[in-house]
mmCIF file of C-alpha atoms in Angstrom:
data_model
loop_
_atom_site.group_PDB
_atom_site.id
_atom_site.type_symbol
_atom_site.label_atom_id
_atom_site.label_comp_id
_atom_site.label_asym_id
_atom_site.label_seq_id
_atom_site.Cartn_x
_atom_site.Cartn_y
_atom_site.Cartn_z
ATOM 1 C CA MET A 1 15.991 -1.607 2.041
ATOM 2 C CA ALA A 2 20.010 -2.939 2.419
ATOM 3 C CA ASN A 3 21.693 -2.549 5.773
ATOM 4 C CA HIS A 4 22.604 0.990 5.190
ATOM 5 C CA ASP A 5 19.520 2.415 6.156
ATOM 6 C CA ALA A 6 18.155 3.458 9.280
ATOM 7 C CA LEU A 7 16.947 0.663 11.475
ATOM 8 C CA PRO A 8 13.669 2.162 12.299
ATOM 9 C CA LEU A 9 13.212 2.573 8.980
ATOM 10 C CA VAL A 10 13.792 -0.991 8.145
ATOM 11 C CA VAL A 11 11.429 -2.190 10.696
ATOM 12 C CA LEU A 12 8.849 0.708 9.206
ATOM 13 C CA THR A 13 8.998 -1.173 5.364
ATOM 14 C CA GLU A 14 8.943 -4.535 6.741
ATOM 15 C CA GLN A 15 5.549 -3.495 8.433
ATOM 16 C CA PHE A 16 4.351 -2.019 5.153
ATOM 17 C CA ALA A 17 5.763 -5.045 3.539
ATOM 18 C CA SER A 18 3.453 -7.472 5.827
ATOM 19 C CA LEU A 19 0.423 -5.838 4.311
ATOM 20 C CA PRO A 20 -1.339 -7.592 1.741
ATOM 21 C CA GLY A 21 -0.336 -6.464 -1.890
ATOM 22 C CA ILE A 22 2.314 -4.633 -0.789
ATOM 23 C CA GLY A 23 6.048 -5.415 -1.609
ATOM 24 C CA MET A 24 9.450 -4.737 -0.539
ATOM 25 C CA LYS A 25 10.063 -1.666 -3.491
ATOM 26 C CA SER A 26 6.150 -0.579 -2.690
ATOM 27 C CA ALA A 27 6.964 -0.444 1.383
ATOM 28 C CA ALA A 28 10.107 1.205 1.142
ATOM 29 C CA ARG A 29 8.657 4.019 -0.994
ATOM 30 C CA LEU A 30 5.832 4.434 1.883
ATOM 31 C CA ALA A 31 8.212 4.139 4.719
ATOM 32 C CA TYR A 32 10.302 6.990 2.626
ATOM 33 C CA HIS A 33 6.884 8.960 2.160
ATOM 34 C CA VAL A 34 6.190 8.485 6.002
ATOM 35 C CA MET A 35 9.501 10.170 6.639
ATOM 36 C CA SER A 36 8.601 13.339 4.420
ATOM 37 C CA MET A 37 5.087 13.938 6.193
ATOM 38 C CA ASP A 38 4.567 15.991 9.235
ATOM 39 C CA ALA A 39 5.043 14.673 12.991
ATOM 40 C CA ALA A 40 1.373 15.638 13.264
ATOM 41 C CA ASP A 41 0.094 14.073 10.356
ATOM 42 C CA VAL A 42 2.427 10.419 11.157
ATOM 43 C CA GLU A 43 0.917 10.722 14.891
ATOM 44 C CA ALA A 44 -2.624 10.666 13.239
ATOM 45 C CA PHE A 45 -1.575 7.568 10.978
ATOM 46 C CA ALA A 46 -0.491 5.338 13.927
ATOM 47 C CA GLN A 47 -3.616 6.792 16.201
ATOM 48 C CA ALA A 48 -6.334 5.958 13.593
ATOM 49 C CA LEU A 49 -4.498 2.340 13.095
ATOM 50 C CA LEU A 50 -5.162 1.656 16.840
ATOM 51 C CA ASN A 51 -8.016 3.715 17.479
ATOM 52 C CA ALA A 52 -9.571 1.472 14.614
ATOM 53 C CA LYS A 53 -8.410 -2.099 16.135
ATOM 54 C CA LYS A 54 -8.998 -0.716 19.823
ATOM 55 C CA THR A 55 -12.919 0.485 18.960
ATOM 56 C CA VAL A 56 -14.273 -1.611 16.089
ATOM 57 C CA HIS A 57 -15.644 -5.079 16.873
ATOM 58 C CA TYR A 58 -18.237 -7.003 15.641
ATOM 59 C CA CYS A 59 -21.568 -6.572 15.008
ATOM 60 C CA GLU A 60 -23.962 -8.191 18.051
ATOM 61 C CA CYS A 61 -26.687 -9.498 15.465
ATOM 62 C CA CYS A 62 -25.099 -9.285 12.177
ATOM 63 C CA GLU A 63 -20.675 -10.344 12.823
ATOM 64 C CA ASN A 64 -20.254 -6.953 10.250
ATOM 65 C CA LEU A 65 -17.712 -4.607 11.667
ATOM 66 C CA THR A 66 -18.877 -1.546 13.803
ATOM 67 C CA ASP A 67 -18.036 0.518 16.654
ATOM 68 C CA GLN A 68 -20.958 0.640 18.229
ATOM 69 C CA ALA A 69 -23.280 -2.467 19.481
ATOM 70 C CA LEU A 70 -25.353 -3.121 16.389
ATOM 71 C CA CYS A 71 -23.750 -2.054 13.015
ATOM 72 C CA PRO A 72 -25.522 1.035 11.143
ATOM 73 C CA ILE A 73 -27.303 -1.424 9.153
ATOM 74 C CA CYS A 74 -28.951 -3.900 11.847
ATOM 75 C CA ASP A 75 -29.520 -0.144 13.610
ATOM 76 C CA ASP A 76 -31.766 1.115 11.047
ATOM 77 C CA PRO A 77 -35.243 0.612 11.207
ATOM 78 C CA SER A 78 -36.470 0.616 8.173
ATOM 79 C CA ARG A 79 -34.404 -2.381 6.790
ATOM 80 C CA ASP A 80 -36.389 -5.616 5.737
ATOM 81 C CA ARG A 81 -35.117 -7.783 8.901
ATOM 82 C CA SER A 82 -36.956 -10.920 7.080
ATOM 83 C CA THR A 83 -34.216 -11.147 4.551
ATOM 84 C CA VAL A 84 -30.344 -11.723 5.595
ATOM 85 C CA CYS A 85 -27.824 -12.103 2.981
ATOM 86 C CA VAL A 86 -24.957 -14.259 4.100
ATOM 87 C CA VAL A 87 -21.738 -12.952 2.792
ATOM 88 C CA GLU A 88 -18.158 -14.147 3.353
ATOM 89 C CA THR A 89 -16.511 -10.419 4.623
ATOM 90 C CA PRO A 90 -17.737 -6.911 5.528
ATOM 91 C CA LYS A 91 -16.240 -5.950 2.245
ATOM 92 C CA ASP A 92 -19.157 -7.929 0.414
ATOM 93 C CA ILE A 93 -21.542 -5.805 2.295
ATOM 94 C CA SER A 94 -20.442 -2.720 0.694
ATOM 95 C CA ALA A 95 -20.513 -4.486 -2.885
ATOM 96 C CA PHE A 96 -24.115 -5.157 -2.104
ATOM 97 C CA GLU A 97 -24.738 -1.705 -0.781
ATOM 98 C CA ARG A 98 -23.263 0.058 -3.641
ATOM 99 C CA THR A 99 -26.276 -1.408 -5.362
ATOM 100 C CA GLY A 100 -28.451 0.304 -3.616
ATOM 101 C CA GLU A 101 -31.219 -2.299 -4.308
ATOM 102 C CA TYR A 102 -30.795 -4.597 -1.181
ATOM 103 C CA LYS A 103 -32.603 -3.609 1.722
ATOM 104 C CA GLY A 104 -32.751 -6.642 4.276
ATOM 105 C CA VAL A 105 -29.745 -6.948 6.430
ATOM 106 C CA TYR A 106 -26.603 -9.356 6.412
ATOM 107 C CA HIS A 107 -24.804 -11.670 7.965
ATOM 108 C CA VAL A 108 -21.121 -11.743 7.889
ATOM 109 C CA LEU A 109 -19.551 -15.636 8.454
ATOM 110 C CA HIS A 110 -15.510 -14.257 8.117
ATOM 111 C CA GLY A 111 -14.105 -17.199 6.428
ATOM 112 C CA LEU A 112 -15.696 -19.888 4.035
ATOM 113 C CA ILE A 113 -15.298 -23.206 5.031
ATOM 114 C CA SER A 114 -11.979 -24.608 3.725
ATOM 115 C CA PRO A 115 -10.534 -28.160 5.298
ATOM 116 C CA MET A 116 -7.634 -27.257 3.031
ATOM 117 C CA LYS A 117 -6.854 -24.589 4.790
ATOM 118 C CA GLY A 118 -7.823 -25.680 8.008
ATOM 119 C CA VAL A 119 -11.298 -23.502 8.417
ATOM 120 C CA MET A 120 -13.735 -25.965 9.846
ATOM 121 C CA PRO A 121 -17.691 -24.441 10.210
ATOM 122 C CA ASP A 122 -16.789 -23.731 14.205
ATOM 123 C CA ASP A 123 -14.278 -21.006 12.678
ATOM 124 C CA LEU A 124 -16.673 -19.255 11.006
ATOM 125 C CA ARG A 125 -19.976 -17.038 12.576
ATOM 126 C CA ILE A 126 -22.412 -19.901 11.680
ATOM 127 C CA ARG A 127 -23.616 -20.094 15.091
ATOM 128 C CA SER A 128 -24.879 -17.008 15.351
ATOM 129 C CA LEU A 129 -26.656 -17.144 12.207
ATOM 130 C CA LEU A 130 -27.944 -19.961 13.531
ATOM 131 C CA ARG A 131 -29.457 -18.430 16.355
ATOM 132 C CA ARG A 132 -30.937 -15.444 14.328
ATOM 133 C CA VAL A 133 -32.773 -17.919 12.335
ATOM 134 C CA GLN A 134 -34.206 -19.525 15.460
ATOM 135 C CA GLU A 135 -35.039 -16.727 16.676
ATOM 136 C CA GLY A 136 -37.623 -16.062 14.178
ATOM 137 C CA GLY A 137 -38.769 -13.219 12.044
ATOM 138 C CA ILE A 138 -36.750 -14.564 9.310
ATOM 139 C CA ARG A 139 -38.379 -15.306 5.940
ATOM 140 C CA GLU A 140 -35.241 -16.233 3.652
ATOM 141 C CA VAL A 141 -31.402 -16.478 3.998
ATOM 142 C CA ILE A 142 -29.660 -15.537 0.644
ATOM 143 C CA MET A 143 -26.189 -17.407 0.590
ATOM 144 C CA ALA A 144 -24.146 -14.630 -1.252
ATOM 145 C CA THR A 145 -20.583 -16.235 -1.060
ATOM 146 C CA ASN A 146 -18.411 -16.598 -3.802
ATOM 147 C CA PRO A 147 -18.970 -18.795 -6.727
ATOM 148 C CA THR A 148 -15.511 -20.805 -5.869
ATOM 149 C CA VAL A 149 -15.401 -24.242 -4.321
ATOM 150 C CA GLU A 150 -15.148 -22.834 -0.775
ATOM 151 C CA GLY A 151 -18.082 -20.719 -1.652
ATOM 152 C CA ASP A 152 -20.543 -23.375 -2.785
ATOM 153 C CA ALA A 153 -19.419 -25.738 -0.330
ATOM 154 C CA THR A 154 -20.033 -23.156 2.608
ATOM 155 C CA ALA A 155 -23.434 -22.110 0.959
ATOM 156 C CA ALA A 156 -24.215 -25.840 0.725
ATOM 157 C CA TYR A 157 -23.263 -26.680 4.199
ATOM 158 C CA ILE A 158 -24.957 -23.600 6.073
ATOM 159 C CA SER A 159 -28.286 -24.100 3.588
ATOM 160 C CA GLN A 160 -28.508 -27.850 5.252
ATOM 161 C CA LEU A 161 -28.467 -26.570 8.729
ATOM 162 C CA ILE A 162 -31.177 -23.806 7.974
ATOM 163 C CA LYS A 163 -33.428 -25.518 5.771
ATOM 164 C CA PRO A 164 -35.473 -27.499 8.314
ATOM 165 C CA LEU A 165 -36.041 -24.950 9.997
ATOM 166 C CA GLY A 166 -38.671 -24.050 7.791
ATOM 167 C CA VAL A 167 -36.829 -21.389 6.569
ATOM 168 C CA SER A 168 -36.317 -20.713 2.378
ATOM 169 C CA VAL A 169 -32.599 -20.443 1.412
ATOM 170 C CA THR A 170 -31.854 -19.067 -1.855
ATOM 171 C CA ARG A 171 -28.143 -18.439 -3.588
ATOM 172 C CA LEU A 172 -27.179 -15.562 -6.424
ATOM 173 C CA ALA A 173 -27.759 -16.437 -9.682
ATOM 174 C CA PHE A 174 -24.402 -17.072 -11.635
ATOM 175 C CA GLY A 175 -24.428 -16.328 -15.443
ATOM 176 C CA LEU A 176 -22.991 -13.636 -17.850
ATOM 177 C CA PRO A 177 -21.759 -10.486 -16.396
ATOM 178 C CA VAL A 178 -23.934 -7.151 -17.464
ATOM 179 C CA GLY A 179 -22.041 -5.745 -20.587
ATOM 180 C CA GLY A 180 -20.000 -8.237 -20.598
ATOM 181 C CA MET A 181 -19.053 -10.308 -24.167
ATOM 182 C CA LEU A 182 -19.873 -13.725 -24.907
ATOM 183 C CA GLU A 183 -16.356 -14.876 -26.078
ATOM 184 C CA TYR A 184 -14.643 -13.572 -23.333
ATOM 185 C CA ALA A 185 -16.739 -15.806 -21.034
ATOM 186 C CA ASP A 186 -15.345 -18.706 -19.455
ATOM 187 C CA GLU A 187 -16.634 -21.774 -19.716
ATOM 188 C CA VAL A 188 -18.282 -22.227 -16.365
ATOM 189 C CA THR A 189 -19.552 -19.072 -16.376
ATOM 190 C CA LEU A 190 -21.170 -19.809 -19.932
ATOM 191 C CA TYR A 191 -22.669 -23.299 -18.644
ATOM 192 C CA LYS A 192 -24.233 -21.586 -15.605
ATOM 193 C CA ALA A 193 -25.772 -18.389 -17.802
ATOM 194 C CA LEU A 194 -27.215 -21.707 -20.169
ATOM 195 C CA GLU A 195 -28.340 -23.546 -17.212
ATOM 196 C CA ASN A 196 -30.061 -20.490 -15.211
ATOM 197 C CA ARG A 197 -31.445 -19.080 -18.921
ATOM 198 C CA ASN A 198 -35.277 -17.206 -18.448
ATOM 199 C CA GLU A 199 -38.124 -17.006 -20.566
ATOM 200 C CA MET A 200 -37.739 -13.780 -22.070
ATOM 201 C CA MET B 1 -15.870 3.188 2.067
ATOM 202 C CA ALA B 2 -19.594 4.262 2.666
ATOM 203 C CA ASN B 3 -21.518 5.358 5.402
ATOM 204 C CA HIS B 4 -23.014 2.204 6.893
ATOM 205 C CA ASP B 5 -18.815 1.243 7.409
ATOM 206 C CA ALA B 6 -17.706 2.055 11.194
ATOM 207 C CA LEU B 7 -16.480 5.520 11.205
ATOM 208 C CA PRO B 8 -12.708 4.654 12.810
ATOM 209 C CA LEU B 9 -12.480 2.621 9.862
ATOM 210 C CA VAL B 10 -13.249 4.977 7.351
ATOM 211 C CA VAL B 11 -10.728 7.459 9.068
ATOM 212 C CA LEU B 12 -8.379 4.422 8.787
ATOM 213 C CA THR B 13 -8.948 3.756 5.363
ATOM 214 C CA GLU B 14 -8.671 7.515 4.254
ATOM 215 C CA GLN B 15 -5.245 7.624 6.085
ATOM 216 C CA PHE B 16 -4.444 4.639 3.491
ATOM 217 C CA ALA B 17 -5.618 6.556 0.686
ATOM 218 C CA SER B 18 -3.543 9.224 1.438
ATOM 219 C CA LEU B 19 0.021 7.809 0.633
ATOM 220 C CA PRO B 20 1.113 7.765 -2.730
ATOM 221 C CA GLY B 21 -0.142 4.938 -4.861
ATOM 222 C CA ILE B 22 -2.819 3.688 -2.523
ATOM 223 C CA GLY B 23 -6.483 4.055 -4.067
ATOM 224 C CA MET B 24 -9.560 4.124 -2.268
ATOM 225 C CA LYS B 25 -10.193 0.404 -2.968
ATOM 226 C CA SER B 26 -6.594 -0.653 -1.785
ATOM 227 C CA ALA B 27 -6.798 1.416 1.320
ATOM 228 C CA ALA B 28 -10.021 -0.104 2.349
ATOM 229 C CA ARG B 29 -8.615 -3.855 1.665
ATOM 230 C CA LEU B 30 -6.079 -2.431 3.684
ATOM 231 C CA ALA B 31 -7.905 -1.503 6.792
ATOM 232 C CA TYR B 32 -9.917 -4.389 6.467
ATOM 233 C CA HIS B 33 -6.588 -6.496 6.607
ATOM 234 C CA VAL B 34 -5.828 -4.161 9.851
ATOM 235 C CA MET B 35 -9.226 -5.252 11.605
ATOM 236 C CA SER B 36 -8.017 -9.156 11.586
ATOM 237 C CA MET B 37 -4.306 -8.546 12.320
ATOM 238 C CA ASP B 38 -3.525 -9.227 16.394
ATOM 239 C CA ALA B 39 -3.865 -6.083 18.682
ATOM 240 C CA ALA B 40 0.116 -6.237 19.038
ATOM 241 C CA ASP B 41 1.091 -6.394 15.832
ATOM 242 C CA VAL B 42 -0.990 -3.307 15.147
ATOM 243 C CA GLU B 43 0.371 -1.648 18.215
ATOM 244 C CA ALA B 44 3.864 -2.995 16.193
ATOM 245 C CA PHE B 45 2.461 -0.873 13.416
ATOM 246 C CA ALA B 46 1.774 1.826 14.968
ATOM 247 C CA GLN B 47 5.041 2.231 17.005
ATOM 248 C CA ALA B 48 7.034 1.736 14.262
ATOM 249 C CA LEU B 49 5.326 4.649 12.218
ATOM 250 C CA LEU B 50 5.918 6.699 15.583
ATOM 251 C CA ASN B 51 9.734 5.902 16.284
ATOM 252 C CA ALA B 52 10.818 5.980 12.589
ATOM 253 C CA LYS B 53 9.394 9.548 12.194
ATOM 254 C CA LYS B 54 10.550 10.358 15.748
ATOM 255 C CA THR B 55 14.430 8.718 15.458
ATOM 256 C CA VAL B 56 14.950 9.211 11.937
ATOM 257 C CA HIS B 57 16.554 12.186 10.908
ATOM 258 C CA TYR B 58 19.235 13.861 8.531
ATOM 259 C CA CYS B 59 22.939 12.683 8.271
ATOM 260 C CA GLU B 60 24.589 15.409 9.653
ATOM 261 C CA CYS B 61 27.541 14.748 6.846
ATOM 262 C CA CYS B 62 25.266 13.642 3.955
ATOM 263 C CA GLU B 63 21.655 14.369 4.915
ATOM 264 C CA ASN B 64 20.959 10.900 4.148
ATOM 265 C CA LEU B 65 18.483 9.459 6.724
ATOM 266 C CA THR B 66 19.986 7.899 9.891
ATOM 267 C CA ASP B 67 18.834 7.313 13.544
ATOM 268 C CA GLN B 68 22.499 8.140 14.524
ATOM 269 C CA ALA B 69 24.615 11.619 14.196
ATOM 270 C CA LEU B 70 26.025 9.814 10.918
ATOM 271 C CA CYS B 71 24.294 7.533 8.575
ATOM 272 C CA PRO B 72 26.457 4.309 8.387
ATOM 273 C CA ILE B 73 27.842 4.988 4.946
ATOM 274 C CA CYS B 74 29.632 8.201 6.376
ATOM 275 C CA ASP B 75 30.247 6.544 9.767
ATOM 276 C CA ASP B 76 32.217 3.494 7.680
ATOM 277 C CA PRO B 77 35.900 4.197 7.696
ATOM 278 C CA SER B 78 36.602 2.411 4.267
ATOM 279 C CA ARG B 79 34.603 4.608 2.173
ATOM 280 C CA ASP B 80 36.476 7.192 -0.103
ATOM 281 C CA ARG B 81 35.548 10.374 1.084
ATOM 282 C CA SER B 82 37.243 12.255 -1.838
ATOM 283 C CA THR B 83 34.542 10.948 -4.272
ATOM 284 C CA VAL B 84 30.579 12.667 -3.509
ATOM 285 C CA CYS B 85 27.590 11.209 -5.469
ATOM 286 C CA VAL B 86 24.791 14.018 -4.920
ATOM 287 C CA VAL B 87 21.509 12.297 -5.629
ATOM 288 C CA GLU B 88 18.240 13.435 -5.304
ATOM 289 C CA THR B 89 16.225 11.264 -2.480
ATOM 290 C CA PRO B 90 17.525 8.564 -0.015
ATOM 291 C CA LYS B 91 16.021 5.622 -2.086
ATOM 292 C CA ASP B 92 18.822 6.695 -5.012
ATOM 293 C CA ILE B 93 21.054 5.570 -2.422
ATOM 294 C CA SER B 94 19.949 2.133 -1.909
ATOM 295 C CA ALA B 95 19.835 1.937 -5.916
ATOM 296 C CA PHE B 96 23.292 2.642 -6.027
ATOM 297 C CA GLU B 97 24.493 0.507 -2.983
ATOM 298 C CA ARG B 98 22.767 -2.283 -4.725
ATOM 299 C CA THR B 99 25.433 -2.177 -7.629
ATOM 300 C CA GLY B 100 28.261 -2.753 -5.026
ATOM 301 C CA GLU B 101 30.698 -1.037 -7.370
ATOM 302 C CA TYR B 102 30.579 2.629 -5.641
ATOM 303 C CA LYS B 103 33.064 3.212 -2.596
ATOM 304 C CA GLY B 104 32.817 6.966 -2.402
ATOM 305 C CA VAL B 105 30.149 8.781 -0.065
ATOM 306 C CA TYR B 106 26.695 10.424 -1.075
ATOM 307 C CA HIS B 107 24.723 13.736 -0.716
ATOM 308 C CA VAL B 108 21.444 14.227 -0.634
ATOM 309 C CA LEU B 109 19.426 17.218 -1.917
ATOM 310 C CA HIS B 110 15.963 15.988 -0.889
ATOM 311 C CA GLY B 111 14.370 17.369 -4.041
ATOM 312 C CA LEU B 112 15.096 19.150 -7.358
ATOM 313 C CA ILE B 113 15.386 22.813 -8.285
ATOM 314 C CA SER B 114 11.980 23.415 -10.006
ATOM 315 C CA PRO B 115 10.356 27.112 -10.521
ATOM 316 C CA MET B 116 7.463 25.276 -11.844
ATOM 317 C CA LYS B 117 6.976 23.185 -8.378
ATOM 318 C CA GLY B 118 8.169 26.393 -6.320
ATOM 319 C CA VAL B 119 11.250 24.479 -5.395
ATOM 320 C CA MET B 120 14.030 26.883 -5.816
ATOM 321 C CA PRO B 121 18.138 26.191 -4.275
ATOM 322 C CA ASP B 122 17.530 27.378 -0.917
ATOM 323 C CA ASP B 123 14.753 24.453 -0.229
ATOM 324 C CA LEU B 124 17.286 21.854 -1.297
ATOM 325 C CA ARG B 125 20.481 20.507 1.123
ATOM 326 C CA ILE B 126 22.779 22.198 -1.317
ATOM 327 C CA ARG B 127 24.192 24.725 1.196
ATOM 328 C CA SER B 128 25.883 21.849 3.330
ATOM 329 C CA LEU B 129 27.378 20.369 0.190
ATOM 330 C CA LEU B 130 29.363 23.150 -0.691
ATOM 331 C CA ARG B 131 30.579 23.173 2.999
ATOM 332 C CA ARG B 132 31.594 19.858 2.544
ATOM 333 C CA VAL B 133 33.333 20.952 -0.192
ATOM 334 C CA GLN B 134 34.760 24.071 1.082
ATOM 335 C CA GLU B 135 36.188 21.848 4.222
ATOM 336 C CA GLY B 136 38.317 20.178 1.686
ATOM 337 C CA GLY B 137 39.392 16.572 0.908
ATOM 338 C CA ILE B 138 37.156 16.306 -1.659
ATOM 339 C CA ARG B 139 38.578 15.314 -4.920
ATOM 340 C CA GLU B 140 35.087 14.846 -7.533
ATOM 341 C CA VAL B 141 31.865 15.549 -7.031
ATOM 342 C CA ILE B 142 29.363 13.299 -9.193
ATOM 343 C CA MET B 143 26.338 14.639 -10.373
ATOM 344 C CA ALA B 144 23.655 11.718 -10.044
ATOM 345 C CA THR B 145 20.108 13.394 -10.400
ATOM 346 C CA ASN B 146 17.840 12.145 -12.779
ATOM 347 C CA PRO B 147 18.360 12.484 -16.554
ATOM 348 C CA THR B 148 15.174 14.941 -16.397
ATOM 349 C CA VAL B 149 14.806 18.861 -16.900
ATOM 350 C CA GLU B 150 14.599 18.741 -13.540
ATOM 351 C CA GLY B 151 17.647 16.615 -13.074
ATOM 352 C CA ASP B 152 19.654 18.251 -15.357
ATOM 353 C CA ALA B 153 18.967 21.375 -14.544
ATOM 354 C CA THR B 154 19.974 21.268 -10.711
ATOM 355 C CA ALA B 155 23.190 19.156 -12.186
ATOM 356 C CA ALA B 156 24.258 22.594 -13.760
ATOM 357 C CA TYR B 157 23.427 24.661 -10.983
ATOM 358 C CA ILE B 158 25.500 23.089 -8.724
ATOM 359 C CA SER B 159 27.986 22.333 -11.061
ATOM 360 C CA GLN B 160 28.924 26.071 -11.565
ATOM 361 C CA LEU B 161 29.016 26.360 -7.654
ATOM 362 C CA ILE B 162 31.503 23.656 -7.241
ATOM 363 C CA LYS B 163 33.938 24.067 -10.305
ATOM 364 C CA PRO B 164 35.234 27.280 -9.107
ATOM 365 C CA LEU B 165 36.215 25.598 -5.906
ATOM 366 C CA GLY B 166 38.252 23.446 -7.935
ATOM 367 C CA VAL B 167 36.594 20.250 -7.518
ATOM 368 C CA SER B 168 36.269 18.092 -10.465
ATOM 369 C CA VAL B 169 32.244 17.397 -11.468
ATOM 370 C CA THR B 170 31.300 14.901 -13.301
ATOM 371 C CA ARG B 171 27.477 13.433 -14.784
ATOM 372 C CA LEU B 172 26.249 10.105 -14.781
ATOM 373 C CA ALA B 173 26.424 8.856 -18.611
ATOM 374 C CA PHE B 174 23.338 8.684 -20.427
ATOM 375 C CA GLY B 175 22.871 5.836 -22.499
ATOM 376 C CA LEU B 176 21.306 2.472 -23.731
ATOM 377 C CA PRO B 177 20.239 0.642 -20.725
ATOM 378 C CA VAL B 178 22.050 -2.671 -20.642
ATOM 379 C CA GLY B 179 20.247 -5.581 -22.234
ATOM 380 C CA GLY B 180 17.512 -3.003 -23.644
ATOM 381 C CA MET B 181 16.615 -3.043 -27.252
ATOM 382 C CA LEU B 182 17.756 -0.453 -29.675
ATOM 383 C CA GLU B 183 13.981 -0.494 -31.095
ATOM 384 C CA TYR B 184 12.720 0.204 -27.858
ATOM 385 C CA ALA B 185 14.732 2.949 -27.126
ATOM 386 C CA ASP B 186 13.634 6.637 -27.158
ATOM 387 C CA GLU B 187 14.886 8.964 -29.517
ATOM 388 C CA VAL B 188 16.781 10.951 -26.748
ATOM 389 C CA THR B 189 18.090 7.895 -25.158
ATOM 390 C CA LEU B 190 19.643 6.846 -28.669
ATOM 391 C CA TYR B 191 20.987 10.467 -29.396
ATOM 392 C CA LYS B 192 23.007 10.306 -25.758
ATOM 393 C CA ALA B 193 24.320 6.932 -26.833
ATOM 394 C CA LEU B 194 25.326 7.981 -30.446
ATOM 395 C CA GLU B 195 26.803 11.337 -28.954
ATOM 396 C CA ASN B 196 28.750 9.629 -26.082
ATOM 397 C CA ARG B 197 29.893 6.839 -27.808
ATOM 398 C CA ASN B 198 33.225 5.059 -26.438
ATOM 399 C CA GLU B 199 36.384 3.786 -28.717
ATOM 400 C CA MET B 200 35.813 -0.335 -28.573
#
């Protein structure tokens, strides 16, 4: 947007452009779209923003996002509380829930240890995870952080803290994606797939 | 988002997903991003939405979006008021202004005639354009709608209304895009480029 545009439109465009994955051109398109929306719909959008930010907070137990004291998963009596899947973000929970196979509970770290980015263990929700483990009843902690340098390092760090408490710590299996083609697999994935090969 | 997500987050995701060009996955990503924003920043975003919708309206003269009575272009005494460039949307004005070459003023139709979509001439800002022409002082009206069936039809319709008033009506030139390659040009563009060829 240039200086011939109305200032409130420029401000709105900049707001959209500050969101991840939205460039200036898309932001301008979205701002113009808002202009064409009904006033009531714009009001509903603004209200949804404020409402989500105000009422959604971290689950007392697993640090997932929720507008209740406990998130629906921690609050579900049918879930297996002895297995905790540790993930980086609430988004990762959605990915596991989509499989429909995992019946345990979760713990969200809200980040990965990264000295380069200035993220230290104390910046993550690791203490609440240790407290859960110390309270007992947990048999297995599955480290489900991404297979990146930071994800692996965070998994290793947390694993060292939990193992002495006598709880089994596992890591997601890495290998070929189902339906993937050998020739398109990168070297590290292929190496992992070879290393973790199973008896048929 | 699934039913394990907090309801206010689901509502916010649906709001983002209702914007053009944003699918459910991007919408979820944006909603999660809002959760990680400072409360003050979310408030500023919501305020920008409400403020833009409330204060931005159509320019009294050219129907461009503005938060003043007149848009900055109509309000600029250095612009040439005898030439009016007729465009479909306020976005198109930005495109012309980026060229830095056009010194005239604009008129925004806010749509194109499209019986298929139920958009009739009366739904567009054609009457205010005719009023401007009738008030006098305009020498040329440039029809700068897109080179589509609807853009051409709208240009032809408006041209028929304005020509009897003794004002020159022109249409943007269509031809090869500068820097474009002949072999990639579509047939219609190439035909237009041939038809409108100029003496060297």
